């Protein structure tokens, strides 16, 4: 299983190098149980989360509102319809970066199915910065 995660992470990073130049958003690769597996450079910068250096944490540690919401619909086939709805209307989530910053941002949830795994690609686009704590 660890090999599959490493292969996915390498493929994920390769695909995001092109996208990083196109659009500066934080992108997280999240397991179906909510554990953050990887992030792009903007995600590391914005959120203070470094996948290779940090202990893997649940996405709700960055976005507490997600602790109360199932990430996947019943049957684990797709992202929860409520989260897809919030993505489309531009709902602002409160985000707590690991280095102390708080800001609101729009989250976009996308399904990724690869090697018999269901993963979630979460894009975070900051709305505005609210508070600097460092």
Tab-separated table of N, CA and C in Angstrom, residues 24-27 40-49 95-99 101 103 124-126 129:
chain	number	residue	atom	x	y	z
A	24	UNK	N	-2.449	29.800	-9.072
A	24	UNK	CA	-1.864	29.700	-7.732
A	24	UNK	C	-2.933	29.380	-6.692
A	25	UNK	N	-3.188	28.112	-6.517
A	25	UNK	CA	-4.097	27.641	-5.481
A	25	UNK	C	-3.397	26.523	-4.716
A	26	UNK	N	-3.770	26.348	-3.466
A	26	UNK	CA	-3.273	25.223	-2.691
A	26	UNK	C	-4.036	23.985	-3.128
A	27	UNK	N	-3.325	22.914	-3.371
A	27	UNK	CA	-3.944	21.666	-3.792
A	27	UNK	C	-3.504	20.572	-2.835
A	40	UNK	N	0.757	20.541	-3.018
A	40	UNK	CA	1.643	21.220	-3.957
A	40	UNK	C	2.449	22.287	-3.210
A	41	UNK	N	3.350	22.968	-3.909
A	41	UNK	CA	4.199	23.976	-3.263
A	41	UNK	C	3.381	25.115	-2.667
A	42	UNK	N	2.344	25.545	-3.373
A	42	UNK	CA	1.498	26.625	-2.861
A	42	UNK	C	0.783	26.178	-1.586
A	43	UNK	N	0.379	24.928	-1.527
A	43	UNK	CA	-0.237	24.390	-0.313
A	43	UNK	C	0.727	24.409	0.857
A	44	UNK	N	1.965	24.041	0.599
A	44	UNK	CA	2.989	24.092	1.650
A	44	UNK	C	3.204	25.517	2.133
A	45	UNK	N	3.295	26.450	1.192
A	45	UNK	CA	3.539	27.848	1.545
A	45	UNK	C	2.355	28.448	2.294
A	46	UNK	N	1.174	28.279	1.747
A	46	UNK	CA	-0.029	28.901	2.294
A	46	UNK	C	-0.463	28.272	3.615
A	47	UNK	N	-0.397	26.950	3.683
A	47	UNK	CA	-0.935	26.242	4.837
A	47	UNK	C	0.129	25.847	5.854
A	48	UNK	N	1.390	25.947	5.473
A	48	UNK	CA	2.453	25.538	6.382
A	48	UNK	C	2.520	24.038	6.559
A	49	UNK	N	1.912	23.302	5.663
A	49	UNK	CA	1.877	21.847	5.755
A	49	UNK	C	2.823	21.266	4.717
A	95	UNK	N	-10.095	28.633	7.435
A	95	UNK	CA	-8.930	27.770	7.312
A	95	UNK	C	-7.876	28.201	8.332
A	96	UNK	N	-7.316	27.222	9.031
A	96	UNK	CA	-6.291	27.466	10.039
A	96	UNK	C	-4.998	26.822	9.575
A	97	UNK	N	-4.053	27.638	9.123
A	97	UNK	CA	-2.763	27.124	8.681
A	97	UNK	C	-1.971	26.635	9.892
A	98	UNK	N	-1.053	25.713	9.646
A	98	UNK	CA	-0.284	25.136	10.752
A	98	UNK	C	0.675	26.141	11.377
A	99	UNK	N	1.014	27.207	10.670
A	99	UNK	CA	1.937	28.208	11.220
A	99	UNK	C	1.214	29.386	11.863
A	101	UNK	N	-1.598	31.259	10.806
A	101	UNK	CA	-2.474	32.154	10.044
A	101	UNK	C	-3.880	31.579	9.949
A	103	UNK	N	-7.500	32.298	7.650
A	103	UNK	CA	-8.082	33.009	6.527
A	103	UNK	C	-9.307	32.245	6.057
A	124	UNK	N	-7.801	24.805	-2.667
A	124	UNK	CA	-8.124	25.878	-1.730
A	124	UNK	C	-7.706	27.198	-2.348
A	125	UNK	N	-8.681	28.051	-2.557
A	125	UNK	CA	-8.417	29.388	-3.096
A	125	UNK	C	-8.734	30.396	-2.004
A	126	UNK	N	-7.700	31.063	-1.467
A	126	UNK	CA	-7.940	32.022	-0.380
A	126	UNK	C	-8.849	33.161	-0.827
A	129	UNK	N	-7.145	37.245	3.851
A	129	UNK	CA	-6.469	36.916	5.093
A	129	UNK	C	-7.143	37.653	6.236
